[in-house]
């Protein structure tokens, strides 16, 4: 059994609503993946440099994601961009990139992902949403290398649960389309239209494995899509103004203007530290001076 833990749509706190981001090809193909310009959004909080990226096509994406603490190296200041990405590794990366709340579980479902595993909360969070599925032998195959067509399927499901709109059809045809598994055909088409994954030399190479460099480039594209989505969310608050005294609290209801489910978890904060602090349990600690803020 597992229980899902997600942010409440009604939070007790105050003042400023922001949005928390709540949903690559093998070496031969890597150099053919064009880098898309990053969209305006949050910049890296710190600069992280890896010694083995050199002039890699993925350097910008890796540096940005590492600065946002969304991806890590593998020790000794190295990223190992050509190492393969496993199924459990992609669960961690994509959970962080789209801002999903990791799940707390009472009992592990996959035999190869025990509760004590550092991957467990990420894997089971995506499993609860139907983004990642196990195998008939009750395993995830978590340590297995991730194939391109399996990544396409995961991304297409993630797009759906995150509320991201589908891109218009680009009529992209791959010369190796017959090699794409039936379960992945629709997903390959979707992520190709979205330009999250692209082929090279007219091929998609569905059975090829995904490297860490390629995963970083694709993850950055997903991150940019989430930033764009956040900028377009039309939400309403239950109140337009709050007045809070020390020791008091008040609830705010946040919902999408059209009544649909919000694609993000509402997060509240003060615009100036001296006004107060919002705690993780959704309560606020007022500052010492009575002031106004947004």
CSV table of C-alpha atoms in Angstrom, one decimal:
chain,number,residue,atom,x,y,z
A,1,UNK,CA,0.0,0.0,0.0
A,2,UNK,CA,1.1,3.5,-0.7
A,3,UNK,CA,-0.2,6.9,0.3
A,4,UNK,CA,0.2,9.9,-1.9
A,5,UNK,CA,1.3,13.1,-0.3
A,6,UNK,CA,0.6,16.3,-2.3
A,7,UNK,CA,0.4,19.9,-1.4
A,8,UNK,CA,-3.0,21.1,-0.1
A,9,UNK,CA,-5.1,23.4,-2.3
A,10,UNK,CA,-6.0,25.3,0.8
A,11,UNK,CA,-3.0,26.6,2.7
A,12,UNK,CA,-2.9,28.7,5.9
A,13,UNK,CA,-0.2,31.3,5.5
A,14,UNK,CA,-0.1,34.7,3.7
A,15,UNK,CA,0.7,37.2,1.4
A,16,UNK,CA,2.5,36.4,-1.9
A,17,UNK,CA,1.4,33.5,-4.1
A,18,UNK,CA,4.0,32.0,-6.4
A,19,UNK,CA,4.0,28.8,-8.2
A,20,UNK,CA,6.2,25.8,-7.5
A,21,UNK,CA,7.0,23.7,-10.5
A,22,UNK,CA,4.5,20.8,-9.4
A,23,UNK,CA,4.6,17.1,-14.3
A,24,UNK,CA,18.2,12.2,-25.7
A,25,UNK,CA,19.6,10.2,-28.0
A,26,UNK,CA,22.6,7.8,-28.0
A,27,UNK,CA,26.1,9.1,-28.6
A,28,UNK,CA,25.8,8.7,-32.4
A,29,UNK,CA,22.7,10.9,-32.3
A,30,UNK,CA,23.7,13.3,-29.5
A,31,UNK,CA,25.4,15.9,-31.6
A,32,UNK,CA,22.4,16.1,-33.9
A,33,UNK,CA,20.0,17.2,-31.1
A,34,UNK,CA,19.7,20.9,-31.6
A,35,UNK,CA,19.6,22.9,-28.4
A,36,UNK,CA,16.6,25.0,-27.9
A,37,UNK,CA,16.9,28.5,-26.4
A,38,UNK,CA,16.0,28.5,-22.7
A,39,UNK,CA,12.8,30.4,-21.9
A,40,UNK,CA,12.7,33.2,-19.4
A,41,UNK,CA,12.4,31.8,-15.9
A,42,UNK,CA,14.3,31.0,-12.8
A,43,UNK,CA,18.1,31.2,-13.1
A,44,UNK,CA,20.6,28.9,-11.4
A,45,UNK,CA,21.1,29.6,-7.7
A,46,UNK,CA,24.7,28.5,-7.9
A,47,UNK,CA,27.3,27.7,-10.5
A,48,UNK,CA,28.3,24.1,-10.7
A,49,UNK,CA,31.1,23.0,-13.0
A,50,UNK,CA,32.0,19.5,-14.1
A,51,UNK,CA,35.5,18.7,-15.4
A,52,UNK,CA,34.4,16.2,-18.0
A,53,UNK,CA,31.9,18.2,-20.1
A,54,UNK,CA,34.3,20.1,-22.2
A,55,UNK,CA,32.5,21.4,-25.3
A,56,UNK,CA,29.7,18.9,-24.9
A,57,UNK,CA,26.4,19.8,-26.5
A,58,UNK,CA,24.8,19.2,-23.1
A,59,UNK,CA,27.0,21.4,-21.0
A,60,UNK,CA,24.5,24.3,-20.9
A,61,UNK,CA,21.7,22.0,-19.8
A,62,UNK,CA,23.7,20.1,-17.3
A,63,UNK,CA,25.2,23.3,-15.7
A,64,UNK,CA,21.7,24.9,-15.5
A,65,UNK,CA,20.1,21.8,-13.9
A,66,UNK,CA,22.9,21.3,-11.5
A,67,UNK,CA,22.8,24.9,-10.4
A,68,UNK,CA,19.1,24.4,-9.7
A,69,UNK,CA,20.0,21.2,-7.8
A,70,UNK,CA,17.9,19.1,-10.1
A,71,UNK,CA,20.7,16.9,-11.3
A,72,UNK,CA,24.0,15.8,-9.7
A,73,UNK,CA,27.4,14.6,-10.8
A,74,UNK,CA,28.8,11.2,-10.0
A,75,UNK,CA,31.8,12.2,-7.8
A,76,UNK,CA,35.2,13.7,-8.3
A,77,UNK,CA,33.7,16.7,-10.0
A,78,UNK,CA,32.7,14.6,-13.0
A,79,UNK,CA,29.3,14.2,-14.6
A,80,UNK,CA,30.0,11.2,-16.8
A,81,UNK,CA,27.8,12.4,-19.7
A,82,UNK,CA,28.1,9.2,-21.7
A,83,UNK,CA,27.0,6.9,-19.0
A,84,UNK,CA,23.6,5.4,-19.5
A,85,UNK,CA,20.5,6.6,-17.7
A,86,UNK,CA,18.6,4.0,-15.7
A,87,UNK,CA,14.9,3.8,-15.3
A,88,UNK,CA,15.1,4.8,-11.6
A,89,UNK,CA,17.5,7.7,-12.4
A,90,UNK,CA,15.0,9.2,-14.9
A,91,UNK,CA,12.3,8.9,-12.2
A,92,UNK,CA,14.4,11.1,-9.9
A,93,UNK,CA,15.3,13.6,-12.6
A,94,UNK,CA,11.8,14.1,-14.0
A,95,UNK,CA,10.1,14.2,-10.6
A,96,UNK,CA,12.4,17.1,-9.7
A,97,UNK,CA,12.1,18.9,-13.1
A,98,UNK,CA,8.3,19.0,-13.1
A,99,UNK,CA,8.1,19.7,-9.4
A,100,UNK,CA,6.0,16.7,-8.3
A,101,UNK,CA,5.9,15.8,-4.6
A,102,UNK,CA,7.7,12.5,-3.9
A,103,UNK,CA,5.4,9.8,-2.5
A,104,UNK,CA,5.5,8.3,0.9
A,105,UNK,CA,4.7,4.6,0.8
A,106,UNK,CA,3.6,2.1,3.5
A,107,UNK,CA,4.8,-0.9,1.5
A,108,UNK,CA,7.0,-1.3,-1.5
A,109,UNK,CA,5.3,-2.7,-4.6
A,110,UNK,CA,8.4,-3.3,-6.8
A,111,UNK,CA,10.7,-6.0,-5.6
A,112,UNK,CA,13.8,-4.2,-6.8
A,113,UNK,CA,12.8,-0.8,-5.3
A,114,UNK,CA,12.5,-1.4,-1.5
A,115,UNK,CA,11.2,1.3,0.8
A,116,UNK,CA,14.7,2.1,2.0
A,117,UNK,CA,15.9,2.8,-1.5
A,118,UNK,CA,16.9,6.5,-2.2
A,119,UNK,CA,14.9,6.1,-5.4
A,120,UNK,CA,11.7,4.8,-3.7
A,121,UNK,CA,9.8,8.1,-3.1
A,122,UNK,CA,10.5,9.3,-6.6
A,123,UNK,CA,9.6,6.0,-8.3
A,124,UNK,CA,6.5,5.5,-6.3
A,125,UNK,CA,5.4,9.1,-6.8
A,126,UNK,CA,5.4,8.6,-10.6
A,127,UNK,CA,4.0,5.1,-10.3
A,128,UNK,CA,1.0,6.5,-8.3
A,129,UNK,CA,0.3,8.8,-11.2
A,130,UNK,CA,0.7,6.0,-13.8
A,131,UNK,CA,3.8,7.6,-15.3
A,132,UNK,CA,6.0,4.6,-14.6
A,133,UNK,CA,4.7,1.0,-14.6
A,134,UNK,CA,6.3,-2.2,-13.4
A,135,UNK,CA,6.8,-5.5,-15.1
A,136,UNK,CA,4.9,-8.8,-14.9
A,137,UNK,CA,7.4,-10.1,-12.4
A,138,UNK,CA,6.6,-7.3,-9.9
A,139,UNK,CA,9.8,-5.5,-10.6
A,140,UNK,CA,10.5,-2.1,-12.1
A,141,UNK,CA,13.8,-3.0,-13.7
A,142,UNK,CA,15.0,0.2,-12.0
A,143,UNK,CA,18.7,-0.3,-12.7
A,144,UNK,CA,18.2,-1.3,-16.3
A,145,UNK,CA,19.3,1.2,-19.0
A,146,UNK,CA,16.5,3.4,-20.3
A,147,UNK,CA,15.6,3.1,-24.0
A,148,UNK,CA,14.6,6.0,-26.1
A,149,UNK,CA,11.1,4.6,-26.8
A,150,UNK,CA,10.5,4.0,-23.1
A,151,UNK,CA,11.6,7.5,-22.3
A,152,UNK,CA,9.1,8.7,-24.9
A,153,UNK,CA,6.3,6.8,-23.2
A,154,UNK,CA,7.3,8.2,-19.8
A,155,UNK,CA,7.4,11.8,-21.2
A,156,UNK,CA,4.0,11.5,-22.9
A,157,UNK,CA,2.4,10.3,-19.7
A,158,UNK,CA,4.1,13.0,-17.7
A,159,UNK,CA,2.9,15.6,-20.1
A,160,UNK,CA,-0.7,14.4,-19.5
A,161,UNK,CA,-0.6,14.4,-15.7
A,162,UNK,CA,1.2,17.8,-15.6
A,163,UNK,CA,-1.6,19.3,-17.8
A,164,UNK,CA,0.9,20.4,-20.5
A,165,UNK,CA,-0.9,21.0,-23.8
A,166,UNK,CA,0.1,18.8,-26.8
A,167,UNK,CA,1.9,20.5,-29.7
A,168,UNK,CA,0.4,20.5,-33.1
A,169,UNK,CA,1.4,17.6,-35.4
A,170,UNK,CA,4.6,18.2,-37.3
A,171,UNK,CA,4.2,15.2,-39.6
A,172,UNK,CA,7.6,13.8,-38.6
A,173,UNK,CA,8.4,10.5,-40.2
A,174,UNK,CA,11.3,8.3,-39.2
A,175,UNK,CA,12.8,5.8,-41.5
A,176,UNK,CA,13.0,3.3,-38.7
A,177,UNK,CA,9.4,3.8,-37.6
A,178,UNK,CA,8.7,0.1,-38.1
A,179,UNK,CA,11.2,-0.7,-35.3
A,180,UNK,CA,9.2,1.4,-32.8
A,181,UNK,CA,7.2,-0.9,-30.5
A,182,UNK,CA,3.4,-0.6,-30.8
A,183,UNK,CA,3.1,0.6,-27.2
A,184,UNK,CA,5.5,3.5,-27.9
A,185,UNK,CA,4.3,4.7,-31.4
A,186,UNK,CA,1.8,7.3,-30.1
A,187,UNK,CA,4.3,8.6,-27.5
A,188,UNK,CA,7.1,8.9,-30.0
A,189,UNK,CA,4.9,11.0,-32.2
A,190,UNK,CA,3.8,13.2,-29.2
A,191,UNK,CA,7.3,13.9,-27.9
A,192,UNK,CA,8.6,14.5,-31.4
A,193,UNK,CA,5.9,17.1,-32.1
A,194,UNK,CA,6.8,18.6,-28.7
A,195,UNK,CA,10.4,18.7,-29.8
A,196,UNK,CA,11.5,17.1,-26.5
A,197,UNK,CA,13.0,14.2,-28.4
A,198,UNK,CA,14.3,14.2,-32.0
A,199,UNK,CA,16.0,11.7,-34.2
A,200,UNK,CA,19.0,12.0,-36.3
A,201,UNK,CA,19.7,11.2,-39.9
A,202,UNK,CA,16.0,10.4,-40.3
A,203,UNK,CA,16.0,7.8,-37.6
A,204,UNK,CA,14.6,7.7,-34.1
A,205,UNK,CA,16.6,4.7,-32.9
A,206,UNK,CA,13.9,3.5,-30.5
A,207,UNK,CA,15.9,0.7,-28.9
A,208,UNK,CA,19.0,2.9,-28.3
A,209,UNK,CA,19.8,3.7,-24.7
A,210,UNK,CA,19.6,7.2,-23.2
A,211,UNK,CA,22.8,8.8,-21.9
A,212,UNK,CA,23.1,11.2,-18.9
A,213,UNK,CA,23.9,14.0,-21.3
A,214,UNK,CA,20.9,13.4,-23.5
A,215,UNK,CA,18.6,13.1,-20.5
A,216,UNK,CA,19.8,16.5,-19.2
A,217,UNK,CA,19.1,18.2,-22.5
A,218,UNK,CA,15.6,16.7,-22.6
A,219,UNK,CA,14.9,17.5,-19.0
A,220,UNK,CA,15.8,21.1,-19.6
A,221,UNK,CA,13.2,21.2,-22.4
A,222,UNK,CA,10.6,19.9,-20.0
A,223,UNK,CA,11.6,22.4,-17.4
A,224,UNK,CA,11.2,25.3,-19.9
A,225,UNK,CA,7.7,23.9,-20.8
A,226,UNK,CA,6.8,24.0,-17.1
A,227,UNK,CA,8.0,27.6,-16.8
A,228,UNK,CA,5.9,28.6,-19.8
A,229,UNK,CA,2.9,26.8,-18.3
A,230,UNK,CA,3.3,28.6,-15.0
A,231,UNK,CA,3.3,32.0,-16.6
A,232,UNK,CA,0.0,31.2,-18.3
A,233,UNK,CA,-1.9,29.7,-15.3
A,234,UNK,CA,-5.1,31.7,-14.6
A,235,UNK,CA,-5.8,31.3,-10.9
A,236,UNK,CA,-8.0,33.1,-8.3
A,237,UNK,CA,-7.6,33.6,-4.6
A,238,UNK,CA,-10.4,33.4,-2.1
A,239,UNK,CA,-9.3,36.8,-0.7
A,240,UNK,CA,-7.6,39.8,-2.4
A,241,UNK,CA,-6.2,41.1,0.9
A,242,UNK,CA,-5.2,39.7,4.3
A,243,UNK,CA,-4.4,41.3,7.7
A,244,UNK,CA,-2.6,38.9,10.1
A,245,UNK,CA,-1.7,39.5,13.7
A,246,UNK,CA,0.9,37.6,15.7
A,247,UNK,CA,-0.5,34.2,16.7
A,248,UNK,CA,-3.3,34.2,14.2
A,249,UNK,CA,-3.8,32.3,11.0
A,250,UNK,CA,-6.2,32.5,8.1
A,251,UNK,CA,-6.9,30.2,5.2
A,252,UNK,CA,-6.7,31.1,1.5
A,253,UNK,CA,-8.4,29.1,-1.2
A,254,UNK,CA,-6.5,28.9,-4.5
A,255,UNK,CA,-8.2,27.6,-7.6
A,256,UNK,CA,-8.0,27.9,-11.3
A,257,UNK,CA,-10.3,30.5,-12.8
A,258,UNK,CA,-12.3,28.0,-14.9
A,259,UNK,CA,-12.6,25.5,-12.0
A,260,UNK,CA,-10.1,23.0,-13.4
A,261,UNK,CA,-7.5,21.3,-11.3
A,262,UNK,CA,-4.5,23.5,-10.7
A,263,UNK,CA,-1.3,22.2,-12.5
A,264,UNK,CA,0.8,23.5,-9.6
A,265,UNK,CA,0.8,23.5,-5.8
A,266,UNK,CA,0.2,27.0,-4.4
A,267,UNK,CA,3.1,28.3,-2.3
A,268,UNK,CA,3.0,31.4,-0.1
A,269,UNK,CA,5.8,33.6,1.0
A,270,UNK,CA,6.6,37.1,2.2
A,271,UNK,CA,8.2,39.7,-0.1
A,272,UNK,CA,10.5,40.9,2.7
A,273,UNK,CA,12.1,38.7,5.4
A,274,UNK,CA,11.5,41.3,8.1
A,275,UNK,CA,7.7,40.8,7.6
A,276,UNK,CA,7.9,37.2,8.6
A,277,UNK,CA,8.6,33.6,7.6
A,278,UNK,CA,6.3,30.9,6.2
A,279,UNK,CA,7.1,27.5,7.7
A,280,UNK,CA,7.0,24.1,5.9
A,281,UNK,CA,3.9,23.1,7.9
A,282,UNK,CA,2.1,26.1,6.2
A,283,UNK,CA,2.1,28.3,9.4
A,284,UNK,CA,3.7,31.7,9.4
A,285,UNK,CA,5.9,33.5,11.9
A,286,UNK,CA,5.3,37.3,11.9
A,287,UNK,CA,8.3,39.6,12.0
A,288,UNK,CA,9.0,42.0,14.9
A,289,UNK,CA,7.6,45.2,13.2
A,290,UNK,CA,4.1,45.8,12.0
A,291,UNK,CA,4.5,46.4,8.3
A,292,UNK,CA,2.7,45.8,5.0
A,293,UNK,CA,3.8,43.6,2.2
A,294,UNK,CA,2.6,41.6,-0.7
